[in-house]
Tab-separated table of C-alpha atoms and ligand atoms in Angstrom:
chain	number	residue	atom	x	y	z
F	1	UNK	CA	6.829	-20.488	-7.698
F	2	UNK	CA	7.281	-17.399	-5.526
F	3	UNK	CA	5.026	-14.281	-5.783
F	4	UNK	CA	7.001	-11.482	-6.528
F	5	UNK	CA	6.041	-7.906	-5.822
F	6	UNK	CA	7.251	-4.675	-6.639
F	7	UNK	CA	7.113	-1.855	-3.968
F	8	UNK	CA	6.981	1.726	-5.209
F	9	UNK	CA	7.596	3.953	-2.390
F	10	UNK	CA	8.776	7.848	-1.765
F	11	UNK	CA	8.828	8.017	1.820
F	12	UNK	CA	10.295	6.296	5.137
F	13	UNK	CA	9.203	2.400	4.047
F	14	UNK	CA	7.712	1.518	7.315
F	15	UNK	CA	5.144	-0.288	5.223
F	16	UNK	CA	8.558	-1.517	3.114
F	17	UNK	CA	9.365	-3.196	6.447
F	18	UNK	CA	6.104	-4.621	7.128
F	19	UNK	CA	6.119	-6.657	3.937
F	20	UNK	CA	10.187	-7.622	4.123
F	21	UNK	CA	9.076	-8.929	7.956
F	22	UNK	CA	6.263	-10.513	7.165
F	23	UNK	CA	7.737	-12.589	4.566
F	24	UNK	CA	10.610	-13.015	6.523
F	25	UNK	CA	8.701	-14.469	9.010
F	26	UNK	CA	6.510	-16.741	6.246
F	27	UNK	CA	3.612	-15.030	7.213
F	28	UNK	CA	2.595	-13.371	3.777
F	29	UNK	CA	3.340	-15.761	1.095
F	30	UNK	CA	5.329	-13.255	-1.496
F	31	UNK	CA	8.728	-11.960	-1.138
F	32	UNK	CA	9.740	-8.152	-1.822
F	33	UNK	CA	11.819	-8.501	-5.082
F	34	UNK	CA	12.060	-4.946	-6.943
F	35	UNK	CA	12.007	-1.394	-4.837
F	36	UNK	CA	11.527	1.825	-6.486
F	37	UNK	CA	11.516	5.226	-5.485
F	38	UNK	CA	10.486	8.589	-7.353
F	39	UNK	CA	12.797	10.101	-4.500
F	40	UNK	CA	16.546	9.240	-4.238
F	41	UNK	CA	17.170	10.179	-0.988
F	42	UNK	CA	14.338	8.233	0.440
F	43	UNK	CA	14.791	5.982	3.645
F	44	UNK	CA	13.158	3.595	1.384
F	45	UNK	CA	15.741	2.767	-1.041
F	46	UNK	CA	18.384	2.294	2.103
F	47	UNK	CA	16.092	-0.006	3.538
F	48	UNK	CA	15.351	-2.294	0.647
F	49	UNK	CA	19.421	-2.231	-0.009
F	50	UNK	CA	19.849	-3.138	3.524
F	51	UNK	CA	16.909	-6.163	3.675
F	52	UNK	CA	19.150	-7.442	0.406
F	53	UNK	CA	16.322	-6.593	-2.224
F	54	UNK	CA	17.229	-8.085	-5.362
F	55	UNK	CA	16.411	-4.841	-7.249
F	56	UNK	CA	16.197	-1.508	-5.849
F	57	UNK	CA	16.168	1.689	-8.192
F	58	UNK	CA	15.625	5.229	-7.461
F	59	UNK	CA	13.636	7.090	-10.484
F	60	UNK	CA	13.595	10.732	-9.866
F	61	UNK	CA	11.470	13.228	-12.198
F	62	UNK	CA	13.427	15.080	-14.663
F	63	UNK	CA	13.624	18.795	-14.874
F	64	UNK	CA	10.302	19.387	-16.819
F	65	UNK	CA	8.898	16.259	-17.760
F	66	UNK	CA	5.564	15.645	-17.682
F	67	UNK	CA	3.695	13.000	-15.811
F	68	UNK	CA	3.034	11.045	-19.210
F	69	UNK	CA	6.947	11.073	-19.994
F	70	UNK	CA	7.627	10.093	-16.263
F	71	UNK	CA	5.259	7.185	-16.370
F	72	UNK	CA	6.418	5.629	-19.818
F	73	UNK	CA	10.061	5.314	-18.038
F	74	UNK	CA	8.265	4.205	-14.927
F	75	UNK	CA	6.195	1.506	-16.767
F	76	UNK	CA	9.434	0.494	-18.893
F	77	UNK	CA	11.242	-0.140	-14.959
F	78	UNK	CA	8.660	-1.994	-13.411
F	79	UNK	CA	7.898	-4.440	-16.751
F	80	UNK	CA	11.309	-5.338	-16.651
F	81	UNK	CA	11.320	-6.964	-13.441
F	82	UNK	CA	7.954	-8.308	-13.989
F	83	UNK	CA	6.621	-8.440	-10.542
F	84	UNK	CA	3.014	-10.338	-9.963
F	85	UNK	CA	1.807	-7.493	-8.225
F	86	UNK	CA	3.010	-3.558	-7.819
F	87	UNK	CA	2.542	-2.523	-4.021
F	88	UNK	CA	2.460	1.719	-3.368
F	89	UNK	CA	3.602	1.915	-0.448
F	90	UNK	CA	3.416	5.647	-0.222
F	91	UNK	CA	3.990	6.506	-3.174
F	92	UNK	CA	3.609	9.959	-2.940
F	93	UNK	CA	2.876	10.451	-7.221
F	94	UNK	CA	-0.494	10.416	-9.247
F	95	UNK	CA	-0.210	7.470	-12.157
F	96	UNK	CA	-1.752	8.121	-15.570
F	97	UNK	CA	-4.029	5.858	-16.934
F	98	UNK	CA	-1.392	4.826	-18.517
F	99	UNK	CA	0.331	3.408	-15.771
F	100	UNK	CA	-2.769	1.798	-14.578
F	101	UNK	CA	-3.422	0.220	-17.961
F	102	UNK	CA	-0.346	-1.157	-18.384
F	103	UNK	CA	-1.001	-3.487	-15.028
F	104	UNK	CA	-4.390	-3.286	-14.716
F	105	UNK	CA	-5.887	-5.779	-11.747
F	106	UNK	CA	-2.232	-5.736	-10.667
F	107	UNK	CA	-1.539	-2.568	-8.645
F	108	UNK	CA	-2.646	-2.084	-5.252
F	109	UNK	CA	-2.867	0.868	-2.910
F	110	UNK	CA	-2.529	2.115	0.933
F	111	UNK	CA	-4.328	4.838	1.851
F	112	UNK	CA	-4.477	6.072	5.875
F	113	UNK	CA	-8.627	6.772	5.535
F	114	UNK	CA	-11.428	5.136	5.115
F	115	UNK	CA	-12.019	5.107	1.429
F	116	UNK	CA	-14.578	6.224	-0.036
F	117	UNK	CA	-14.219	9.401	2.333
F	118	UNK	CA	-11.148	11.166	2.557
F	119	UNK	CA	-9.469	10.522	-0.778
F	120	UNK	CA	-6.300	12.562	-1.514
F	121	UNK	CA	-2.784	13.234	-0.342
F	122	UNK	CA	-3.889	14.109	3.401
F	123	UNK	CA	-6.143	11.366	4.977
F	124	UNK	CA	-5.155	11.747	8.265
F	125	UNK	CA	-6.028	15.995	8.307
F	126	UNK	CA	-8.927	15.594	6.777
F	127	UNK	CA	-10.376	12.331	8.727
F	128	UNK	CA	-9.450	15.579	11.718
F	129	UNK	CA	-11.136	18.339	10.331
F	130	UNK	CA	-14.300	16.576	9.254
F	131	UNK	CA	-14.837	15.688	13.178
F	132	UNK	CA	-15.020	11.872	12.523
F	133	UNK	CA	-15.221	9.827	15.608
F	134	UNK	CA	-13.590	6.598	13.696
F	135	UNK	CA	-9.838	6.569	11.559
F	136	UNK	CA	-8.594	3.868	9.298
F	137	UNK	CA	-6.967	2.784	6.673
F	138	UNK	CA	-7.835	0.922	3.599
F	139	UNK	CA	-5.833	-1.395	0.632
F	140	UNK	CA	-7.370	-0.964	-2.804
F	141	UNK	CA	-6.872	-2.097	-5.928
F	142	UNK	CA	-5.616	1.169	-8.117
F	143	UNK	CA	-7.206	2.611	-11.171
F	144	UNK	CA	-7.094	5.694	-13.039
F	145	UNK	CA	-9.399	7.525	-10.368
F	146	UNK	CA	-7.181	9.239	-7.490
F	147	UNK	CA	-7.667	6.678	-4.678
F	148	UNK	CA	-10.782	5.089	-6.441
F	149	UNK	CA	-10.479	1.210	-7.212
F	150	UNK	CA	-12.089	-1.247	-5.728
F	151	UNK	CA	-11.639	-1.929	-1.797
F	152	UNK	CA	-9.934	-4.827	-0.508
F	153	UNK	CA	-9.591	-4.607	3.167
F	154	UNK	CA	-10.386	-1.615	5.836
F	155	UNK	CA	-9.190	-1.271	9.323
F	156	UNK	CA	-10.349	1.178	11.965
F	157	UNK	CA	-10.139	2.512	15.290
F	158	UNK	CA	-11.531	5.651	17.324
F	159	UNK	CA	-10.509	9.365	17.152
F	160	UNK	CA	-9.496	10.200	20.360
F	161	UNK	CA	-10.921	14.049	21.390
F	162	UNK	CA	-6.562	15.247	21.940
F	163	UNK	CA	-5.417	13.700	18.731
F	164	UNK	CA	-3.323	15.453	16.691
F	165	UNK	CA	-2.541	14.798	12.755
F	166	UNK	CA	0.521	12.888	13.806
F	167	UNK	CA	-0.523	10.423	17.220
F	168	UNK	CA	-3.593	9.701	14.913
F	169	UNK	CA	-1.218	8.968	11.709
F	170	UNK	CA	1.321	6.631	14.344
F	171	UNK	CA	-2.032	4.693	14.924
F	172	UNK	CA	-3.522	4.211	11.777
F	173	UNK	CA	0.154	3.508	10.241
F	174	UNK	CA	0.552	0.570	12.416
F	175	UNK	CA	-2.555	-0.967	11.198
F	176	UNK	CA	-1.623	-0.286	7.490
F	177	UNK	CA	1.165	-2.466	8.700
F	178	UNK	CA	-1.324	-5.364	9.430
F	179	UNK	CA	-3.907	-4.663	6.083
F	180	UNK	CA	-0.848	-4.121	3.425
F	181	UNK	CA	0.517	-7.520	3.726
F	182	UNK	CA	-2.199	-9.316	4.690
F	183	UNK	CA	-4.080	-8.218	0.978
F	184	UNK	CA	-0.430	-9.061	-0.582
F	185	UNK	CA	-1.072	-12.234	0.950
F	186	UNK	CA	-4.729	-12.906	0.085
F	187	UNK	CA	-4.186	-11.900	-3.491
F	188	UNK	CA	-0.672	-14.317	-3.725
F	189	UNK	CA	-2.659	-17.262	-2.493
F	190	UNK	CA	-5.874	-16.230	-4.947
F	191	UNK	CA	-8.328	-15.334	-2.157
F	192	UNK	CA	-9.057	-12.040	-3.447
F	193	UNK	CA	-12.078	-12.082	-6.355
F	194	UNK	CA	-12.962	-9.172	-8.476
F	195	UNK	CA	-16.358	-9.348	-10.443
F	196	UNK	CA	-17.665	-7.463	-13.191
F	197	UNK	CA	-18.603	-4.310	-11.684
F	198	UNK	CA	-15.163	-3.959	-9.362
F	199	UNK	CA	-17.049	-5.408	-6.350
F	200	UNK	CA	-14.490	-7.234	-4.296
F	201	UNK	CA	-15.538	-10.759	-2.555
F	202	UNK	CA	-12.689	-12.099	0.132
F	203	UNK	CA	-12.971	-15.477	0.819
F	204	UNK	CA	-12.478	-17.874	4.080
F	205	UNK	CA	-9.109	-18.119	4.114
F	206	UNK	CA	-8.406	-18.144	7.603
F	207	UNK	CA	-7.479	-14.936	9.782
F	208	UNK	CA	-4.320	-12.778	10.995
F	209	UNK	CA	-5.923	-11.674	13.712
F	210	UNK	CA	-4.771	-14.185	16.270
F	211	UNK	CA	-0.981	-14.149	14.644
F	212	UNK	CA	0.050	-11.219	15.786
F	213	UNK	CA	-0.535	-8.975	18.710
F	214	UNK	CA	-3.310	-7.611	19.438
F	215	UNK	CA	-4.220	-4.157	19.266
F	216	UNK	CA	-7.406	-3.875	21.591
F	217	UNK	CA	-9.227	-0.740	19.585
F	218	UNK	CA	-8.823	-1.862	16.532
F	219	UNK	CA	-11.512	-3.096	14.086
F	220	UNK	CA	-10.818	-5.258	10.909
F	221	UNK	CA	-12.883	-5.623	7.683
F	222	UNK	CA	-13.928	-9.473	6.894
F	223	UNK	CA	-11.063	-11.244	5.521
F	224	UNK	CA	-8.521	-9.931	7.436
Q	1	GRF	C1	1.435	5.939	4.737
Q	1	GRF	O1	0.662	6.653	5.631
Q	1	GRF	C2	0.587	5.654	3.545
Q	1	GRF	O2	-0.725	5.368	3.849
Q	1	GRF	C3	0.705	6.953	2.817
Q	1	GRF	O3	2.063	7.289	2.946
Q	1	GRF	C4	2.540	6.788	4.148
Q	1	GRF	C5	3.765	5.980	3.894
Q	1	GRF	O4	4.455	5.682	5.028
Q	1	GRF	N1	0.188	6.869	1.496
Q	1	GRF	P1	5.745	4.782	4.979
Q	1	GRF	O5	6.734	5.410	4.007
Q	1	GRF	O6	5.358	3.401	4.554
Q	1	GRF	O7	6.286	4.794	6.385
């Protein structure tokens, strides 16, 4: 039976398209099969219309409502296409526990730093303004705490002495292109383990990093 996911996404989707491609391509065994965005307008929404998404739906906030209100109509959209696993994909809102209750183990994360520095809505800056020499990206499972959950997989590469917030963002982005669906993939085909205290264990389950290009500065976390 096929892994379904559900992407939540506010933004462009160019993590959308990594996962459509890669299944496309048979690479990452789970196929795209809900899209949601918080933002109606977003290039997200098009995208997942245009890749012939079974279900795409644009939730926007009400005038007002509170994050708890939001959520319980969020939770009652995603249940109802009951998806194996939620993807954010740049999902530019905080989740209540609530949200993260209702699919606990089941919701992962993309974040453009290296967790556990950097959490927050500007990775990239801060990575910048704390001087780092090495950038990266990380896919986590999500819990209640803001970009908290257990680690899956990492990727890195240097911080070049010109960079600026956005040709460091264009780099790490295209390796959160290579992480996201490879730890969609991992997790469809059960090589992702979580124990008791959250630590995450990867196992042998062969490598991406001969399937697709290579990207000479870049350096991977095991299991990738
Ligand atoms: C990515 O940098 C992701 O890490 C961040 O939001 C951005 C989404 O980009 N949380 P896109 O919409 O997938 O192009």
């Amino acid at each position: 039976m096929t892994f379904r996911i559900a992407v939540l996404a506010s933004g462009t989707g160019s993590n959308l398209d990594s996962l459509l491609e890669k299944s496309k391509s048979g690479l990452m065994g789970a196929d795209v099969s809900f899209v949601l965005s918080d933002k109606p307008d977003a290039m997200c929404l098009q995208k997942a219309k245009d890749a012939g998404v079974p279900a795409v739906l644009a939730l926007p906030s009400e005038d007002g409502e509170s994050r708890a209100d939001y959520d319980v109509r969020l939770i009652e959209a995603v249940d109802t296409e009951s998806p194996d696993l939620i993807v954010l994909a740049g999902f530019m809102r905080i989740l209540t526990p609530a949200f993260c209750d209702a699919f606990k183990g089941r919701i992962i994360n993309i974040h453009p730093a290296l967790l556990p520095k950097h959490k927050g809505a500007h990775g990239i800056r801060d990575t910048l303004a704390a001087g780092d020499d090495v950038a990266g990206c990380t896919t986590h499972f999500v819990t209640a705490e803001l970009d908290g959950g257990p680690i899956i997989l990492q990727a890195s590469r240097p911080v070049f002495p010109d960079d600026t917030e956005e040709t460091l963002a264009t780099r790490v982005l295209e390796m959160e292109h290579r992480i996201l669906p490879r730890t969609v993939d991992l997790i469809a085909n059960r090589h992702v383990m979580v124990g008791p205290d959250g630590d995450v264990a990867v196992a042998d389950s062969g490598s991406w990093v001969d399937k697709l290009p290579p990207i000479d500065d870049a350096t991977f976390s095991p299991g990738y």
